[in-house]
PDB file of C-alpha atoms in Angstrom:
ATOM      1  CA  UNK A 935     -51.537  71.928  67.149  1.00 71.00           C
ATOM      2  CA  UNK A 936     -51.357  68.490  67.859  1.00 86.00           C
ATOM      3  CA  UNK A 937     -49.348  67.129  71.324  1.00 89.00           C
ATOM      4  CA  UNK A 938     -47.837  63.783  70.286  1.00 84.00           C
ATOM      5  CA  UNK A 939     -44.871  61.683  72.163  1.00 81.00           C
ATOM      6  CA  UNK A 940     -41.138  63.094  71.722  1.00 80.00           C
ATOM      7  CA  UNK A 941     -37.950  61.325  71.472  1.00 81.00           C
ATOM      8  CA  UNK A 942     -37.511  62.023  74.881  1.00 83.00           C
ATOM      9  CA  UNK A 943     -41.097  60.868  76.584  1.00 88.00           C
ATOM     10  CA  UNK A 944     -43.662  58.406  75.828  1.00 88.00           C
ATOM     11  CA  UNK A 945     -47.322  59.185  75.930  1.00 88.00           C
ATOM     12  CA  UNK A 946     -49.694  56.687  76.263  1.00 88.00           C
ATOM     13  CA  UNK A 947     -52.854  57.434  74.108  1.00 90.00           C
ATOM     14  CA  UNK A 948     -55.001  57.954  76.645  1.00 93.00           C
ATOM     15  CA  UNK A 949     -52.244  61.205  77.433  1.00 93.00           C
ATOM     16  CA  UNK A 950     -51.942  61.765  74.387  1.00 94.00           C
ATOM     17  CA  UNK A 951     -56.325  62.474  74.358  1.00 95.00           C
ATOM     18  CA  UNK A 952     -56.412  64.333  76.883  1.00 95.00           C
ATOM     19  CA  UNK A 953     -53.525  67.096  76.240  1.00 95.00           C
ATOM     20  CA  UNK A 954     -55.255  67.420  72.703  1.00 95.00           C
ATOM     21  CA  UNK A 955     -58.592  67.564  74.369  1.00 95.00           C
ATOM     22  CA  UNK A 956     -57.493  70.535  76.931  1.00 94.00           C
ATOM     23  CA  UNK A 957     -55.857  72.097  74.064  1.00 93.00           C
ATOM     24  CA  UNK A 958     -59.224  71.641  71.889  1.00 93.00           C
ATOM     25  CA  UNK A 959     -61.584  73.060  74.918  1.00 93.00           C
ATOM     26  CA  UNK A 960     -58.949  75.888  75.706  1.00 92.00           C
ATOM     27  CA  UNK A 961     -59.479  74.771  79.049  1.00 94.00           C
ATOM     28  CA  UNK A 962     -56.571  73.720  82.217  1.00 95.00           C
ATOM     29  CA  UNK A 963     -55.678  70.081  81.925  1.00 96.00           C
ATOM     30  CA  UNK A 964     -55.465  68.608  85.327  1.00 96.00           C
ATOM     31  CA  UNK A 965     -52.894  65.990  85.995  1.00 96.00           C
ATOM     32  CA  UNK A 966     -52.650  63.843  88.590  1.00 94.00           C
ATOM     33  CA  UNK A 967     -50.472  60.747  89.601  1.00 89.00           C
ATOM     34  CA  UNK A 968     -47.996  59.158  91.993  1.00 86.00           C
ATOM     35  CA  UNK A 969     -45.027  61.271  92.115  1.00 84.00           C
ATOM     36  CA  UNK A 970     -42.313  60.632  89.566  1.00 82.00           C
ATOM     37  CA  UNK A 971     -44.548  59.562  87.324  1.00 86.00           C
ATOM     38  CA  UNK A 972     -43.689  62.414  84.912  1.00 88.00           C
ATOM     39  CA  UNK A 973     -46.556  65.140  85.691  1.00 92.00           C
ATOM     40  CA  UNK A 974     -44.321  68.441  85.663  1.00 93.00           C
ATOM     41  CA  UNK A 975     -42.111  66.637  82.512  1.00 93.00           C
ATOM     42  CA  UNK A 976     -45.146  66.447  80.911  1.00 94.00           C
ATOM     43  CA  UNK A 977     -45.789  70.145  80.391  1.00 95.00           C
ATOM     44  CA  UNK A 978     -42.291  70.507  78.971  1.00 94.00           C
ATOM     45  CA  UNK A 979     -42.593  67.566  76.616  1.00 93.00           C
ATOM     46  CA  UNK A 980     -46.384  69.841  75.675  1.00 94.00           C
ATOM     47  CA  UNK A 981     -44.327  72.819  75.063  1.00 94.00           C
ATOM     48  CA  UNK A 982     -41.735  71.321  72.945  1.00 92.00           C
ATOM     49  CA  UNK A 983     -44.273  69.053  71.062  1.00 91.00           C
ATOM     50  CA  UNK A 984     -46.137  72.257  70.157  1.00 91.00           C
ATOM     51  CA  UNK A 985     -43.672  73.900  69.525  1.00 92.00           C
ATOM     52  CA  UNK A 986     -44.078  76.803  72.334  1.00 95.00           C
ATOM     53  CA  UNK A 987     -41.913  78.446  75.298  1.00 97.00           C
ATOM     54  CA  UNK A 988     -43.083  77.933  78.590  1.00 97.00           C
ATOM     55  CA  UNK A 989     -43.392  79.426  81.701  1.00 97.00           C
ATOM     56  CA  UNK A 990     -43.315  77.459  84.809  1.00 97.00           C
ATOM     57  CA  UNK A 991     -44.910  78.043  88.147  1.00 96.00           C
ATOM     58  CA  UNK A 992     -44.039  75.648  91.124  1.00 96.00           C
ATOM     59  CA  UNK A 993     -46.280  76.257  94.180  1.00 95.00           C
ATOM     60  CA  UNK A 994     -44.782  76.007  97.538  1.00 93.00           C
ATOM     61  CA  UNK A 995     -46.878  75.725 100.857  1.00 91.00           C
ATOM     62  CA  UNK A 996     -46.338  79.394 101.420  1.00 93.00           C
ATOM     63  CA  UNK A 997     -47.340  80.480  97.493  1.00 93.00           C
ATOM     64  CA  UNK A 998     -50.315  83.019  97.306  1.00 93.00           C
ATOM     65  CA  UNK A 999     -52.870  83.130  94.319  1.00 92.00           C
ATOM     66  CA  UNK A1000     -52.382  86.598  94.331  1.00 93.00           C
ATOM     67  CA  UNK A1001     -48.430  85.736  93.773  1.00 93.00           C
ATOM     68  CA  UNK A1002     -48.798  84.208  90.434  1.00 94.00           C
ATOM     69  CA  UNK A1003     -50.668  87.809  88.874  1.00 95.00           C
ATOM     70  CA  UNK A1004     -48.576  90.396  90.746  1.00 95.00           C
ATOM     71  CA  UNK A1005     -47.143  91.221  93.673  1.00 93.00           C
ATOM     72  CA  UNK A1006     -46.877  95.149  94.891  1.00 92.00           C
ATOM     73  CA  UNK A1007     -43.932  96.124  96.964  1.00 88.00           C
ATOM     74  CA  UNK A1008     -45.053  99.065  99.137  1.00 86.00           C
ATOM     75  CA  UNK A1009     -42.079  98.426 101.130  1.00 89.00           C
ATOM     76  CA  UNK A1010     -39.705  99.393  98.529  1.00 87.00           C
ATOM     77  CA  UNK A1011     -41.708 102.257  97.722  1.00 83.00           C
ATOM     78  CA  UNK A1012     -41.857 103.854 101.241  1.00 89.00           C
ATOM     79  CA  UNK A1013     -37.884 103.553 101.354  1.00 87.00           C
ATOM     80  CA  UNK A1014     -37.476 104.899  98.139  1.00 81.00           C
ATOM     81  CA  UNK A1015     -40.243 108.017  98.992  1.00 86.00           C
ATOM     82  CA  UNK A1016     -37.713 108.524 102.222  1.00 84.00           C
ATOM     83  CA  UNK A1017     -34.855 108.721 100.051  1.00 85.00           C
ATOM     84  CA  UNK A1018     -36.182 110.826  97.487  1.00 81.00           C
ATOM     85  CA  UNK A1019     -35.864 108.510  94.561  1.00 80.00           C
ATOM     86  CA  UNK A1020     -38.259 110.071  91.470  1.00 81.00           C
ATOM     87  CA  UNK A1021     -39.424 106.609  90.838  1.00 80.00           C
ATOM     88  CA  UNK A1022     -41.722 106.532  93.732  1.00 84.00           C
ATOM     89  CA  UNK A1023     -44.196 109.340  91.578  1.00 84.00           C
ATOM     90  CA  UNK A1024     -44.839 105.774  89.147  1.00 84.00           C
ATOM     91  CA  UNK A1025     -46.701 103.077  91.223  1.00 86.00           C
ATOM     92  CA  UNK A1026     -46.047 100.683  88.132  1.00 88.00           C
ATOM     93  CA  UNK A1027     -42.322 100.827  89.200  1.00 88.00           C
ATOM     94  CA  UNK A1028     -43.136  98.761  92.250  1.00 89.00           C
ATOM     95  CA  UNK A1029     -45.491  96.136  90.609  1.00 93.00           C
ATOM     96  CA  UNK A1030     -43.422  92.443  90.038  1.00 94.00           C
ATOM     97  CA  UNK A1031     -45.684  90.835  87.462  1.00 94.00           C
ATOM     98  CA  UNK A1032     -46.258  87.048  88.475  1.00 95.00           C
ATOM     99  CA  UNK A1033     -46.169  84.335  86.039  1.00 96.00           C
ATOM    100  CA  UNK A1034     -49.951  84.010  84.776  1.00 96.00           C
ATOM    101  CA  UNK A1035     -48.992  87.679  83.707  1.00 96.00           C
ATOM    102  CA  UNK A1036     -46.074  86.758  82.328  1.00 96.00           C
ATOM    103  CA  UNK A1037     -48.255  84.255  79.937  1.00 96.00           C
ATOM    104  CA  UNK A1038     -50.987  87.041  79.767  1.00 96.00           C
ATOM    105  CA  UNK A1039     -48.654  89.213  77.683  1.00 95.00           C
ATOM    106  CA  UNK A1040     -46.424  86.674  75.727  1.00 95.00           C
ATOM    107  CA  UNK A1041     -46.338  88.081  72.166  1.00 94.00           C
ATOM    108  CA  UNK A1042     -47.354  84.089  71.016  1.00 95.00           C
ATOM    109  CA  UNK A1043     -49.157  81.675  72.889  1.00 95.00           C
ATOM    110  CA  UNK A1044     -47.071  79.901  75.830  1.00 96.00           C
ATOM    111  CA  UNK A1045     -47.490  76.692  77.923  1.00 97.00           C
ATOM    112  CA  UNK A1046     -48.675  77.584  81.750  1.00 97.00           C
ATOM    113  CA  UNK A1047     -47.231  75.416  84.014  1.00 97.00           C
ATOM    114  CA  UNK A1048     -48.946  75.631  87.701  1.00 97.00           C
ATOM    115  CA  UNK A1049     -46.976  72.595  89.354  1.00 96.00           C
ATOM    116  CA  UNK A1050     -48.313  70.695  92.565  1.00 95.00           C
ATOM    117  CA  UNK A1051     -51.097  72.901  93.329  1.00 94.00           C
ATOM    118  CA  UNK A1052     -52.077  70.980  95.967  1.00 92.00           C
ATOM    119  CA  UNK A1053     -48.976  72.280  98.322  1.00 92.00           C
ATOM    120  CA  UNK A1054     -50.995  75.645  98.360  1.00 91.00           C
ATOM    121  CA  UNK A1055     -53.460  76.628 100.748  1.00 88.00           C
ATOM    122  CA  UNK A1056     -57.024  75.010 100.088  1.00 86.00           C
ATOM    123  CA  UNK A1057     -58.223  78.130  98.816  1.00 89.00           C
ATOM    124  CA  UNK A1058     -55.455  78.935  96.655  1.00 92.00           C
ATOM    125  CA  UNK A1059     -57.182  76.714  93.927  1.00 91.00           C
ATOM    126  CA  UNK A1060     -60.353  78.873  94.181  1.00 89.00           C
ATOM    127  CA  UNK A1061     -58.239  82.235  94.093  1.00 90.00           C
ATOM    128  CA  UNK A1062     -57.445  81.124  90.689  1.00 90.00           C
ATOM    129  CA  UNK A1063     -60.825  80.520  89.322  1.00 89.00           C
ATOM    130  CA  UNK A1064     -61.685  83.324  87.495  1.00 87.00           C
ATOM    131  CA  UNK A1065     -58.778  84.630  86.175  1.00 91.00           C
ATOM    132  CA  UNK A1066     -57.766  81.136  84.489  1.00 91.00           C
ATOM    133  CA  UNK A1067     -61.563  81.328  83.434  1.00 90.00           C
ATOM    134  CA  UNK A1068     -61.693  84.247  82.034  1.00 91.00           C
ATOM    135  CA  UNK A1069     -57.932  85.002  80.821  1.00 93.00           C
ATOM    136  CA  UNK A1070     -58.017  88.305  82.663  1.00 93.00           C
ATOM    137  CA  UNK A1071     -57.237  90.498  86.236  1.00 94.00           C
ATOM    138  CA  UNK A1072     -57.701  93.807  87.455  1.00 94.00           C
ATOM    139  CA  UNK A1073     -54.405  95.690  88.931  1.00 93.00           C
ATOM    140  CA  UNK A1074     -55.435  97.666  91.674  1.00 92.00           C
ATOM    141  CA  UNK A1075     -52.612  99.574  92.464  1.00 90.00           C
ATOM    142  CA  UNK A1076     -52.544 101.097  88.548  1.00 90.00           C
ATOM    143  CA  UNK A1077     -55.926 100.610  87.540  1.00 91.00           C
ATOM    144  CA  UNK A1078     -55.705  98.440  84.488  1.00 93.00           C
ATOM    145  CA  UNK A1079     -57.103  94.934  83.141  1.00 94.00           C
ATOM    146  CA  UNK A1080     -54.267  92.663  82.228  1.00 95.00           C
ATOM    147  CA  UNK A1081     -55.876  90.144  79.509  1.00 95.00           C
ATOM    148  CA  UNK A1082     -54.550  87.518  77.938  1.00 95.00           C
ATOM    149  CA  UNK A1083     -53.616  88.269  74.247  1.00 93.00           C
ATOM    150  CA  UNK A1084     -53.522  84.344  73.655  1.00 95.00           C
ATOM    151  CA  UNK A1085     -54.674  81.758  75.866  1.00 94.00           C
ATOM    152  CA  UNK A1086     -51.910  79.826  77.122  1.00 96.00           C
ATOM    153  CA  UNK A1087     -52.036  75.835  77.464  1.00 96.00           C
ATOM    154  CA  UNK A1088     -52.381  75.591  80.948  1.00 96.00           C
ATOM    155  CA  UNK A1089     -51.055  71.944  82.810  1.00 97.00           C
ATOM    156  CA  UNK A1090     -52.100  71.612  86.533  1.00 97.00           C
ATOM    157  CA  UNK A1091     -50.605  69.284  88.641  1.00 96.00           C
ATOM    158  CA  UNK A1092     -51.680  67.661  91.875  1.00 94.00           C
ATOM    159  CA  UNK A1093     -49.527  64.692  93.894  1.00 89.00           C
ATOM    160  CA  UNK A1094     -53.344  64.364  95.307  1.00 83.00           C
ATOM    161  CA  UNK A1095     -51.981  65.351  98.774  1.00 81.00           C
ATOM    162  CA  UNK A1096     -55.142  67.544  99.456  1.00 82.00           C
ATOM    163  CA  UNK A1097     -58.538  67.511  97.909  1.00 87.00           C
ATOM    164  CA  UNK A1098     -59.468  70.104  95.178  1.00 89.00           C
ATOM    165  CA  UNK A1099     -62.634  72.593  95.045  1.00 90.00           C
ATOM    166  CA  UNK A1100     -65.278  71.303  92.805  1.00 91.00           C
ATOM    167  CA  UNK A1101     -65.771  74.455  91.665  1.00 90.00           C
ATOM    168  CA  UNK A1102     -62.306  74.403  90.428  1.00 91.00           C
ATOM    169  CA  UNK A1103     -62.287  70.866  89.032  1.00 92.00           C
ATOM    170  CA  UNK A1104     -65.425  71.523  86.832  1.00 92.00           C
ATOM    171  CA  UNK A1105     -63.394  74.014  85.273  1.00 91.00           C
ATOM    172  CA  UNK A1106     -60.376  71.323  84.302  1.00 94.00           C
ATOM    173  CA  UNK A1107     -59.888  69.090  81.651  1.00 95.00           C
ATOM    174  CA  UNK A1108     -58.686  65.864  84.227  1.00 95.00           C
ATOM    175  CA  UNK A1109     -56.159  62.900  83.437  1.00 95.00           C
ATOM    176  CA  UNK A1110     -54.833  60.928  85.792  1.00 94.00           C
ATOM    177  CA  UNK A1111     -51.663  59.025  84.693  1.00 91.00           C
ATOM    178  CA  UNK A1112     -51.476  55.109  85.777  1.00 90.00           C
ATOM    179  CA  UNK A1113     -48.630  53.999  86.570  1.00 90.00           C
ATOM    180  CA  UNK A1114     -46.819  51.991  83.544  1.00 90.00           C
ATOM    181  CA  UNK A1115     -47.086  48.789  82.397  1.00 90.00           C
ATOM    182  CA  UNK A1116     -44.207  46.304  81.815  1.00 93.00           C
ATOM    183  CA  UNK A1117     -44.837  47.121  78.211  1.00 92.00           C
ATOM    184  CA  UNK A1118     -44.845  51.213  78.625  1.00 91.00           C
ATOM    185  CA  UNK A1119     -42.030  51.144  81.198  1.00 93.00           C
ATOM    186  CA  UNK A1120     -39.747  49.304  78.716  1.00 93.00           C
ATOM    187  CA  UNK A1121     -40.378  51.775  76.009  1.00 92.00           C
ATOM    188  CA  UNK A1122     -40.165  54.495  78.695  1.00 92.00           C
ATOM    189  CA  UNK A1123     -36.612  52.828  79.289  1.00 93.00           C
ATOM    190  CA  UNK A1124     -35.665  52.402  75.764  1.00 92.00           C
ATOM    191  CA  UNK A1125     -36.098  56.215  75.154  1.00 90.00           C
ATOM    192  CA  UNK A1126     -33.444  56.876  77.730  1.00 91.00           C
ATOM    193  CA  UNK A1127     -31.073  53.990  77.706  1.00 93.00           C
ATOM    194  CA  UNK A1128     -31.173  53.130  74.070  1.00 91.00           C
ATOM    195  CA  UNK A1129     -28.689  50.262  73.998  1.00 88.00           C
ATOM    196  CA  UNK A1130     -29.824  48.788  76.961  1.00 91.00           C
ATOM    197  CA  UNK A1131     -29.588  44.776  76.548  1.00 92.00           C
ATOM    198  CA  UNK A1132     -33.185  43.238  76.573  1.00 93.00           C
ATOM    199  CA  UNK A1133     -32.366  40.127  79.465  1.00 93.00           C
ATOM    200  CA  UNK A1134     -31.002  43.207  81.846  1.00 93.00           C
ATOM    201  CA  UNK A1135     -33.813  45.468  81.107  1.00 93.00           C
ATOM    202  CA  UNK A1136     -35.769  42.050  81.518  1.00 93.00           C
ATOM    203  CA  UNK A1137     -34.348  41.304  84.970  1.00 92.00           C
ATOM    204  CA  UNK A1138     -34.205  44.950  86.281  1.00 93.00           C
ATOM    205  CA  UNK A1139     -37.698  45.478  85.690  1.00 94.00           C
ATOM    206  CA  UNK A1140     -39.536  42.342  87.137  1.00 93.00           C
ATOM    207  CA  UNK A1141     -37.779  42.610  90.081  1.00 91.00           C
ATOM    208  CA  UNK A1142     -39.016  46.569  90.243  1.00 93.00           C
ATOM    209  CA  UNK A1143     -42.414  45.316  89.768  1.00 93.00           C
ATOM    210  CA  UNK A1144     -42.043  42.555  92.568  1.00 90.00           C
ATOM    211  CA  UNK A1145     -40.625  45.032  94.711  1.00 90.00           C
ATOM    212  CA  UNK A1146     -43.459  47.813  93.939  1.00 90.00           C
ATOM    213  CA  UNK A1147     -46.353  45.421  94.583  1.00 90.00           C
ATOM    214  CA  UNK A1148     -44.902  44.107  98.238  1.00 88.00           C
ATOM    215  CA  UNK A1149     -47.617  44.595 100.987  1.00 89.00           C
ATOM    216  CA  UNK A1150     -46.443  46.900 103.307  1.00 89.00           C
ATOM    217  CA  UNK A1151     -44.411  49.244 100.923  1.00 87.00           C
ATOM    218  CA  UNK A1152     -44.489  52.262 102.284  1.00 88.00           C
ATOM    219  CA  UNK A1153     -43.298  54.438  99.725  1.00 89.00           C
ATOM    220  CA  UNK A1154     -43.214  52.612  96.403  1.00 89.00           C
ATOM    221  CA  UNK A1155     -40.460  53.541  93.895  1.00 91.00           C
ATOM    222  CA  UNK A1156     -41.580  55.798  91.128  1.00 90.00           C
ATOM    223  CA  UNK A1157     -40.775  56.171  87.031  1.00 91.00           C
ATOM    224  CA  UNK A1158     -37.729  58.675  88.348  1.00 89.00           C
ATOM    225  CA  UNK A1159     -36.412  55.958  90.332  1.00 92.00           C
ATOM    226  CA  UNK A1160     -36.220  53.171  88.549  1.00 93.00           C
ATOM    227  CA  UNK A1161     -34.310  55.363  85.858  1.00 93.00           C
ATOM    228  CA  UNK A1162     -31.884  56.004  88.474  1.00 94.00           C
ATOM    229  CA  UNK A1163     -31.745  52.357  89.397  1.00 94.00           C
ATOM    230  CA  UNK A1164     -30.790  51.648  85.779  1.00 94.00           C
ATOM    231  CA  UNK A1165     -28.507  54.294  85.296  1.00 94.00           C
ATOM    232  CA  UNK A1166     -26.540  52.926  88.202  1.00 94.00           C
ATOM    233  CA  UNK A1167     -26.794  49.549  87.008  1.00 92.00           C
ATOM    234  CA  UNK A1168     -25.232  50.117  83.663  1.00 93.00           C
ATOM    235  CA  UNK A1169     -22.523  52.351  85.176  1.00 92.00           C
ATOM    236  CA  UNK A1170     -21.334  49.556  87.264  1.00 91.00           C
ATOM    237  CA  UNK A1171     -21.572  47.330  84.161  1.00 91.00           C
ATOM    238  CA  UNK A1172     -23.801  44.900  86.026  1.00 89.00           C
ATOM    239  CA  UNK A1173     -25.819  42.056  83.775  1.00 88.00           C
ATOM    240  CA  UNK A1174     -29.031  40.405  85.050  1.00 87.00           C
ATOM    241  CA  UNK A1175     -26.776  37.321  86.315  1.00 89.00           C
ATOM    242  CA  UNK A1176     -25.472  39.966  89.016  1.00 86.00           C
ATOM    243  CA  UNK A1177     -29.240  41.059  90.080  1.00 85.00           C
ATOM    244  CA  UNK A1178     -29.922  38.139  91.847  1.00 80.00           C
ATOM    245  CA  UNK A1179     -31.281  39.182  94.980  1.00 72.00           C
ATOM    246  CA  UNK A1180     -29.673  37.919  98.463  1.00 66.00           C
ATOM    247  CA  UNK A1181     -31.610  35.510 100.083  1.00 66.00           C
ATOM    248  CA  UNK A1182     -30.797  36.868 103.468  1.00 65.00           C
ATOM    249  CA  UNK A1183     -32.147  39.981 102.407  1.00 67.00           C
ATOM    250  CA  UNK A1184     -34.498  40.192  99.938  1.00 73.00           C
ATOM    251  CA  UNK A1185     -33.183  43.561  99.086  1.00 80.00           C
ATOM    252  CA  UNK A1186     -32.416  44.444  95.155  1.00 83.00           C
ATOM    253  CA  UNK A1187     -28.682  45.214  94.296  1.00 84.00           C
ATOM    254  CA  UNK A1188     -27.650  49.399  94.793  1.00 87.00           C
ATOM    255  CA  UNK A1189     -31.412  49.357  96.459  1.00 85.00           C
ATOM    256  CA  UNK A1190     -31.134  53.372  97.279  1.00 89.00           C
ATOM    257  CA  UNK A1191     -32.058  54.509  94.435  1.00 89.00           C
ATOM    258  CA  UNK A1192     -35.552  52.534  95.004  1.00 88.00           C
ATOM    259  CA  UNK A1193     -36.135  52.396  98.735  1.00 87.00           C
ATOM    260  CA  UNK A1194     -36.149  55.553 100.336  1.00 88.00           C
ATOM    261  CA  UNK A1195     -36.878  55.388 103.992  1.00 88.00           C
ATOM    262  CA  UNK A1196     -35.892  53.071 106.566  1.00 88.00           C
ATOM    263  CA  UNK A1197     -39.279  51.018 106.872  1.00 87.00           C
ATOM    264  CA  UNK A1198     -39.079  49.603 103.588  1.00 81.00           C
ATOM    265  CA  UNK A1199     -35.662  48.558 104.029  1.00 84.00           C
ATOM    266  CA  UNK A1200     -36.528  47.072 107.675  1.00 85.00           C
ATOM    267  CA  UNK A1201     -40.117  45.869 105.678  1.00 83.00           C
ATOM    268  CA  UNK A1202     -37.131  43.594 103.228  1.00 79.00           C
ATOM    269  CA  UNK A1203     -35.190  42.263 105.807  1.00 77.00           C
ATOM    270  CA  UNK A1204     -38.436  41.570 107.977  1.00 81.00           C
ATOM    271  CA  UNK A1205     -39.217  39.402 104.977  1.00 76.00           C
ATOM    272  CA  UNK A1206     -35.948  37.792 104.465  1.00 70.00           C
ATOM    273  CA  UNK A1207     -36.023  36.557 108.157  1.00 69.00           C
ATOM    274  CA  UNK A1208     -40.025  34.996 108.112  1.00 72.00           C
ATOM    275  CA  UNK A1209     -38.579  33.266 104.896  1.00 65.00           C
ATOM    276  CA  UNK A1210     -35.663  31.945 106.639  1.00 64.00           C
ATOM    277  CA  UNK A1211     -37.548  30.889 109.768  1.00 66.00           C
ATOM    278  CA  UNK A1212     -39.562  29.164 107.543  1.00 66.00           C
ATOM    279  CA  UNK A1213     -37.210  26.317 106.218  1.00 61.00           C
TER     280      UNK A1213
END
């Protein structure tokens, strides 16, 4: 199995390595970036490249390791015990199987997506360790090893907000994706907005790179974003005579889609004025 771009997303070769690399070692590929820059798409574009389902886990702040084996609801069983329910006398009735068991017992071999890891708990990434080493966990509550009748293609990904375990990383395949070129962004582009017109795309684009590399930026505008800048552009059927940028502002036309707090707005028109003050 071979991971390759799709109609729908473009892989730099570099990606494209180290996918087929994980996949090679049968080991997680860790995936790490700005965010919008495609991480969690990535694992779907895996899955459908391959050719497999996949089964997607997105951590949350509050998410326990334990979470993504199983989870046992004693609760539920001491109210049904009270009520008499017959299902109480099998402990398996009260076991919700999390999604790494979910993969464990896929009748074919499934893509494992464990998204933004680095929202956990420190120690959630080391909670992991040996079950994504060894494909397998013990259930306490019945007494039985789940293990993995094919190892899934497991895709990690971390927004870098917190600093992984070495123990963990030595046990990743890692890839970090850059941030696109001019080149890559227009073919990222093309894939979506097919019969965009070359001087718009042109335009569009430089002046998202200008704005992206502005000291000060707090929060610069993403792959996501500038997709949403386009999309918005060609629904108001604007050509790149109409993005010329205000002089008294500095600020690109429909600039919500790219600027997303107030200091990078107030960071523009800071701009605009020293320019001004200037003549």
């Amino acid at each position: 199995m071979r991971f390759q771009s799709t109609e729908t997303y473009v892989a730099t070769g570099d990606l494209t390595v180290a996918v087929n690399a994980a996949v090679t070692l049968e080991r997680p590929l860790l995936v790490k970036g700005e965010p919008g820059t495609g991480k969690t798409e990535l694992a779907r574009q895996v899955a459908a490249s391959l050719g497999l389902p996949i089964i997607e886990w997105h951590v949350k702040s509050t998410t326990r390791a334990q979470q993504g084996l199983y989870e046992y609801d004693a609760v539920s069983r001491l109210r049904d015990s009270q009520l008499g329910d017959a299902r109480v006398q099998d402990v398996a009735n009260y076991i919700r199987k999390g999604k790494l068991w979910q993969a464990f017992e896929a009748e074919g071999r499934v893509v494992l997506l464990i998204d933004e890891i680095d929202k956990a708990d420190i120690e959630f990434p080391n909670d992991l360790l040996q079950e994504l080493d060894r494909m397998e966990f013990f259930v306490y509550e019945t007494g039985e090893t789940i293990r993995a009748r094919h190892r899934p293609v497991v895709i990690i990904t971390s927004n870098n907000e917190k600093e992984l375990p070495d123990a963990f990383l030595r046990r990743c395949f890692f890839h970090y994706i850059r941030f696109p070129d001019m080149e890559v962004m227009k073919a990222i582009v093309q894939v979506h907005f097919p019969g965009i017109k070359e001087a718009l795309l042109t335009e569009a684009l430089t002046q998202f790179f200008e704005l992206r590399e502005t000291p000060g930026l707090k929060k610069k505008p993403s792959t996501s974003e500038v997709l949403d800048w386009l999309k918005l552009l060609l629904a108001e059927d604007l050509g790149p005579e109409d993005l010329k940028r205000d002089p008294a502002q500095l600020l690109p036309k429909l600039h919500g889609a790219l600027l997303k707090n107030e200091q990078d707005v107030h960071l523009f028109e800071r701009l605009a004025f020293m320019a001004r003050a200037r003549r």
